[in-house]
């Protein structure tokens, strides 16, 4: 490139916006490694028109493919493909709030961990979702019968206890859903340890009910109550909430009838449970009112294919609609 006269020092980098034309006696200054004319980029007329249409600053193109480094329209097209002119959206430091009042809450350590893990899960795991409706008449009737019969013994089962048991039994039938993605291999667990999502008031934690497939409903119920109580008090040990092979998240008690949940890595599946509601269904060829519950399973497609996830839901539906089979 032509030399710069020592009497006229130039800035380290040209300003993005065009400046006033330089005097005729001034020698052109170099811009990166391409020739320029004054403070204008060395580009063909077609490249300049195309850059103006697409809002591209030609000074950002470091070198052209034309003769003597001239920027061509092809360079403008390829630059757009490699680096879009519109930058990624960011939250400004001074977010405009107008006349609104507000308070800034300190981010707790638990909230930071939750945010980090869920963001990583949503960004890195290829989620897909499967939903099925379950007739809950038999489960609700059996639950009421057991609670009435064993009231003096202090047994009080919840619908969630049946859901946790059905989750474990379905996982034993379809072990691919009782697995974890370990980057270079898939780990398939022999027992089903169900992580149960619990809201502590300060954040979400998932205490683990171990070996659910071998536990009775009463034992599952007591274990969940005990773990949930200590979770809300912050007294769980790490091994009691770190791990698990599949997760159950139930928002039915809050009036939610359906939702999708984010997978708890490295687990491959999480079951999102909605509330039970009365719905008109066809029974024996005639309309009837039934208690219906929707469940949606989120699956990691790296581990569980769609047909495999569907098989798991078929087994879950069979157990939850015929709960006496869970007692065998």
mmCIF file of C-alpha atoms in Angstrom, residues 67-257:
data_model
loop_
_atom_site.group_PDB
_atom_site.id
_atom_site.type_symbol
_atom_site.label_atom_id
_atom_site.label_comp_id
_atom_site.label_asym_id
_atom_site.label_seq_id
_atom_site.Cartn_x
_atom_site.Cartn_y
_atom_site.Cartn_z
ATOM 1 C CA UNK A 67 -7.931 -7.258 -8.229
ATOM 2 C CA UNK A 68 -5.514 -5.571 -5.799
ATOM 3 C CA UNK A 69 -7.754 -6.578 -2.892
ATOM 4 C CA UNK A 70 -10.904 -4.855 -4.142
ATOM 5 C CA UNK A 71 -14.111 -5.835 -2.317
ATOM 6 C CA UNK A 72 -16.622 -7.394 -4.677
ATOM 7 C CA UNK A 73 -20.340 -8.088 -4.330
ATOM 8 C CA UNK A 74 -19.435 -11.747 -3.730
ATOM 9 C CA UNK A 75 -17.362 -10.687 -0.710
ATOM 10 C CA UNK A 76 -20.361 -8.790 0.671
ATOM 11 C CA UNK A 77 -22.634 -11.834 0.257
ATOM 12 C CA UNK A 78 -20.176 -14.194 1.948
ATOM 13 C CA UNK A 79 -19.570 -11.726 4.777
ATOM 14 C CA UNK A 80 -23.275 -11.620 5.515
ATOM 15 C CA UNK A 81 -23.410 -15.407 5.682
ATOM 16 C CA UNK A 82 -20.393 -15.627 8.001
ATOM 17 C CA UNK A 83 -21.314 -12.778 10.337
ATOM 18 C CA UNK A 84 -24.828 -11.295 10.348
ATOM 19 C CA UNK A 85 -24.974 -7.522 10.467
ATOM 20 C CA UNK A 86 -27.487 -7.600 13.321
ATOM 21 C CA UNK A 87 -25.727 -8.342 16.630
ATOM 22 C CA UNK A 88 -27.141 -10.775 19.182
ATOM 23 C CA UNK A 89 -29.639 -9.195 21.534
ATOM 24 C CA UNK A 90 -28.302 -8.343 24.965
ATOM 25 C CA UNK A 91 -29.894 -6.862 28.059
ATOM 26 C CA UNK A 92 -28.670 -3.279 28.425
ATOM 27 C CA UNK A 93 -27.062 -2.339 31.713
ATOM 28 C CA UNK A 94 -29.363 0.652 32.093
ATOM 29 C CA UNK A 95 -32.667 -1.030 31.206
ATOM 30 C CA UNK A 96 -35.322 1.698 30.819
ATOM 31 C CA UNK A 97 -37.958 1.443 33.551
ATOM 32 C CA UNK A 98 -39.801 4.729 33.189
ATOM 33 C CA UNK A 99 -41.797 5.555 36.321
ATOM 34 C CA UNK A 100 -42.065 1.924 37.515
ATOM 35 C CA UNK A 101 -40.985 1.114 41.045
ATOM 36 C CA UNK A 102 -38.953 -2.028 41.600
ATOM 37 C CA UNK A 103 -36.722 -3.971 43.956
ATOM 38 C CA UNK A 104 -33.630 -6.027 43.049
ATOM 39 C CA UNK A 105 -33.487 -9.422 44.752
ATOM 40 C CA UNK A 106 -30.137 -11.001 45.530
ATOM 41 C CA UNK A 107 -29.570 -14.216 43.562
ATOM 42 C CA UNK A 108 -29.136 -17.121 45.958
ATOM 43 C CA UNK A 109 -26.606 -19.886 45.416
ATOM 44 C CA UNK A 110 -29.455 -22.353 44.833
ATOM 45 C CA UNK A 111 -31.052 -20.086 42.228
ATOM 46 C CA UNK A 112 -27.722 -19.715 40.403
ATOM 47 C CA UNK A 113 -27.275 -23.499 40.293
ATOM 48 C CA UNK A 114 -30.858 -23.996 39.060
ATOM 49 C CA UNK A 115 -30.443 -21.346 36.372
ATOM 50 C CA UNK A 116 -27.128 -22.774 35.180
ATOM 51 C CA UNK A 117 -28.312 -26.392 35.009
ATOM 52 C CA UNK A 118 -31.640 -25.662 33.344
ATOM 53 C CA UNK A 119 -30.081 -23.343 30.773
ATOM 54 C CA UNK A 120 -27.465 -25.970 29.928
ATOM 55 C CA UNK A 121 -30.186 -28.617 29.675
ATOM 56 C CA UNK A 122 -32.390 -26.581 27.366
ATOM 57 C CA UNK A 123 -29.463 -25.506 25.178
ATOM 58 C CA UNK A 124 -27.629 -28.829 24.928
ATOM 59 C CA UNK A 125 -30.292 -31.555 25.152
ATOM 60 C CA UNK A 126 -32.535 -32.225 22.112
ATOM 61 C CA UNK A 127 -35.880 -32.326 23.932
ATOM 62 C CA UNK A 128 -39.055 -33.758 22.455
ATOM 63 C CA UNK A 129 -42.412 -34.244 24.163
ATOM 64 C CA UNK A 130 -45.056 -36.974 24.324
ATOM 65 C CA UNK A 131 -48.484 -36.471 25.944
ATOM 66 C CA UNK A 132 -51.118 -39.000 26.933
ATOM 67 C CA UNK A 133 -54.405 -38.875 28.851
ATOM 68 C CA UNK A 134 -55.033 -41.357 31.657
ATOM 69 C CA UNK A 135 -58.363 -42.379 33.156
ATOM 70 C CA UNK A 136 -57.874 -41.967 36.898
ATOM 71 C CA UNK A 137 -61.185 -43.435 38.137
ATOM 72 C CA UNK A 138 -59.663 -46.724 39.297
ATOM 73 C CA UNK A 139 -56.659 -45.088 40.960
ATOM 74 C CA UNK A 140 -58.780 -42.557 42.827
ATOM 75 C CA UNK A 141 -61.176 -45.276 43.990
ATOM 76 C CA UNK A 142 -58.343 -47.528 45.204
ATOM 77 C CA UNK A 143 -56.655 -44.596 46.937
ATOM 78 C CA UNK A 144 -59.865 -43.687 48.778
ATOM 79 C CA UNK A 145 -60.398 -47.340 49.784
ATOM 80 C CA UNK A 146 -56.835 -47.782 51.122
ATOM 81 C CA UNK A 147 -56.880 -44.472 53.009
ATOM 82 C CA UNK A 148 -60.224 -45.343 54.593
ATOM 83 C CA UNK A 149 -59.220 -48.896 55.498
ATOM 84 C CA UNK A 150 -55.842 -48.007 56.993
ATOM 85 C CA UNK A 151 -56.706 -44.625 58.490
ATOM 86 C CA UNK A 152 -55.951 -45.809 62.034
ATOM 87 C CA UNK A 153 -52.488 -46.923 60.943
ATOM 88 C CA UNK A 154 -51.805 -43.368 59.761
ATOM 89 C CA UNK A 155 -51.594 -44.296 56.072
ATOM 90 C CA UNK A 156 -52.678 -41.509 53.729
ATOM 91 C CA UNK A 157 -51.686 -42.067 50.122
ATOM 92 C CA UNK A 158 -51.623 -39.316 47.510
ATOM 93 C CA UNK A 159 -52.197 -39.624 43.781
ATOM 94 C CA UNK A 160 -48.516 -38.729 43.361
ATOM 95 C CA UNK A 161 -47.513 -41.893 45.228
ATOM 96 C CA UNK A 162 -49.286 -43.980 42.573
ATOM 97 C CA UNK A 163 -47.642 -41.901 39.826
ATOM 98 C CA UNK A 164 -44.160 -42.486 41.287
ATOM 99 C CA UNK A 165 -44.802 -46.231 41.526
ATOM 100 C CA UNK A 166 -46.158 -46.407 37.949
ATOM 101 C CA UNK A 167 -43.113 -44.442 36.765
ATOM 102 C CA UNK A 168 -40.738 -46.994 38.257
ATOM 103 C CA UNK A 169 -42.624 -49.999 36.897
ATOM 104 C CA UNK A 170 -42.813 -48.493 33.414
ATOM 105 C CA UNK A 171 -39.068 -47.793 33.592
ATOM 106 C CA UNK A 172 -38.405 -51.441 34.404
ATOM 107 C CA UNK A 173 -40.410 -52.432 31.313
ATOM 108 C CA UNK A 174 -38.579 -49.886 29.106
ATOM 109 C CA UNK A 175 -35.082 -49.496 30.629
ATOM 110 C CA UNK A 176 -33.918 -47.151 27.859
ATOM 111 C CA UNK A 177 -35.971 -44.427 29.585
ATOM 112 C CA UNK A 178 -34.220 -45.239 32.871
ATOM 113 C CA UNK A 179 -30.853 -44.192 31.467
ATOM 114 C CA UNK A 180 -28.381 -41.302 31.412
ATOM 115 C CA UNK A 181 -26.365 -39.629 28.666
ATOM 116 C CA UNK A 182 -22.670 -39.780 29.601
ATOM 117 C CA UNK A 183 -21.208 -38.109 26.470
ATOM 118 C CA UNK A 184 -19.247 -41.088 25.168
ATOM 119 C CA UNK A 185 -21.700 -43.786 26.315
ATOM 120 C CA UNK A 186 -25.239 -44.333 27.657
ATOM 121 C CA UNK A 187 -25.623 -45.647 31.197
ATOM 122 C CA UNK A 188 -28.659 -47.867 31.797
ATOM 123 C CA UNK A 189 -29.623 -48.237 35.472
ATOM 124 C CA UNK A 190 -30.735 -51.552 36.965
ATOM 125 C CA UNK A 191 -32.899 -49.963 39.668
ATOM 126 C CA UNK A 192 -35.285 -47.036 39.338
ATOM 127 C CA UNK A 193 -34.438 -44.090 41.587
ATOM 128 C CA UNK A 194 -37.161 -41.485 41.059
ATOM 129 C CA UNK A 195 -36.292 -37.829 41.601
ATOM 130 C CA UNK A 196 -39.369 -35.964 42.847
ATOM 131 C CA UNK A 197 -39.482 -32.217 42.169
ATOM 132 C CA UNK A 198 -40.162 -30.253 45.391
ATOM 133 C CA UNK A 199 -40.655 -26.503 45.732
ATOM 134 C CA UNK A 200 -38.820 -25.375 48.865
ATOM 135 C CA UNK A 201 -40.011 -21.783 48.673
ATOM 136 C CA UNK A 202 -36.455 -20.742 47.831
ATOM 137 C CA UNK A 203 -35.998 -22.889 44.747
ATOM 138 C CA UNK A 204 -36.565 -26.280 43.196
ATOM 139 C CA UNK A 205 -34.880 -29.424 44.522
ATOM 140 C CA UNK A 206 -35.349 -33.072 43.545
ATOM 141 C CA UNK A 207 -35.000 -35.505 46.479
ATOM 142 C CA UNK A 208 -34.611 -39.106 45.353
ATOM 143 C CA UNK A 209 -36.788 -42.076 46.269
ATOM 144 C CA UNK A 210 -34.459 -45.030 45.710
ATOM 145 C CA UNK A 211 -35.402 -48.520 44.446
ATOM 146 C CA UNK A 212 -39.021 -47.495 43.899
ATOM 147 C CA UNK A 213 -39.822 -50.656 41.947
ATOM 148 C CA UNK A 214 -39.337 -52.718 45.126
ATOM 149 C CA UNK A 215 -41.188 -50.381 47.516
ATOM 150 C CA UNK A 216 -44.866 -50.521 48.427
ATOM 151 C CA UNK A 217 -47.164 -47.527 48.112
ATOM 152 C CA UNK A 218 -47.171 -46.842 51.851
ATOM 153 C CA UNK A 219 -43.370 -46.838 52.014
ATOM 154 C CA UNK A 220 -43.169 -44.558 48.976
ATOM 155 C CA UNK A 221 -45.641 -42.178 50.606
ATOM 156 C CA UNK A 222 -43.701 -41.995 53.865
ATOM 157 C CA UNK A 223 -40.369 -41.568 52.087
ATOM 158 C CA UNK A 224 -41.644 -38.710 49.927
ATOM 159 C CA UNK A 225 -43.146 -36.884 52.920
ATOM 160 C CA UNK A 226 -39.970 -37.259 54.950
ATOM 161 C CA UNK A 227 -37.675 -36.141 52.119
ATOM 162 C CA UNK A 228 -39.906 -33.218 51.136
ATOM 163 C CA UNK A 229 -40.048 -32.030 54.745
ATOM 164 C CA UNK A 230 -36.284 -32.035 55.136
ATOM 165 C CA UNK A 231 -35.864 -30.458 51.688
ATOM 166 C CA UNK A 232 -37.951 -27.448 52.752
ATOM 167 C CA UNK A 233 -35.837 -27.163 55.890
ATOM 168 C CA UNK A 234 -32.612 -27.353 53.859
ATOM 169 C CA UNK A 235 -31.481 -30.501 55.661
ATOM 170 C CA UNK A 236 -31.012 -32.909 52.741
ATOM 171 C CA UNK A 237 -27.624 -34.521 52.254
ATOM 172 C CA UNK A 238 -26.082 -34.235 48.747
ATOM 173 C CA UNK A 239 -26.579 -37.936 47.986
ATOM 174 C CA UNK A 240 -30.291 -37.516 48.696
ATOM 175 C CA UNK A 241 -30.873 -35.105 45.811
ATOM 176 C CA UNK A 242 -27.926 -35.631 43.444
ATOM 177 C CA UNK A 243 -28.409 -38.486 40.995
ATOM 178 C CA UNK A 244 -31.612 -40.356 40.263
ATOM 179 C CA UNK A 245 -32.545 -42.123 37.045
ATOM 180 C CA UNK A 246 -35.811 -40.354 36.092
ATOM 181 C CA UNK A 247 -37.755 -37.351 37.433
ATOM 182 C CA UNK A 248 -41.432 -36.693 38.219
ATOM 183 C CA UNK A 249 -42.700 -33.104 38.380
ATOM 184 C CA UNK A 250 -46.325 -32.666 39.455
ATOM 185 C CA UNK A 251 -48.095 -29.287 39.229
ATOM 186 C CA UNK A 252 -51.607 -30.702 39.394
ATOM 187 C CA UNK A 253 -52.137 -29.430 42.931
ATOM 188 C CA UNK A 254 -51.746 -25.875 41.568
ATOM 189 C CA UNK A 255 -54.554 -26.309 39.039
ATOM 190 C CA UNK A 256 -52.247 -26.902 36.060
ATOM 191 C CA UNK A 257 -53.731 -29.461 33.675
#
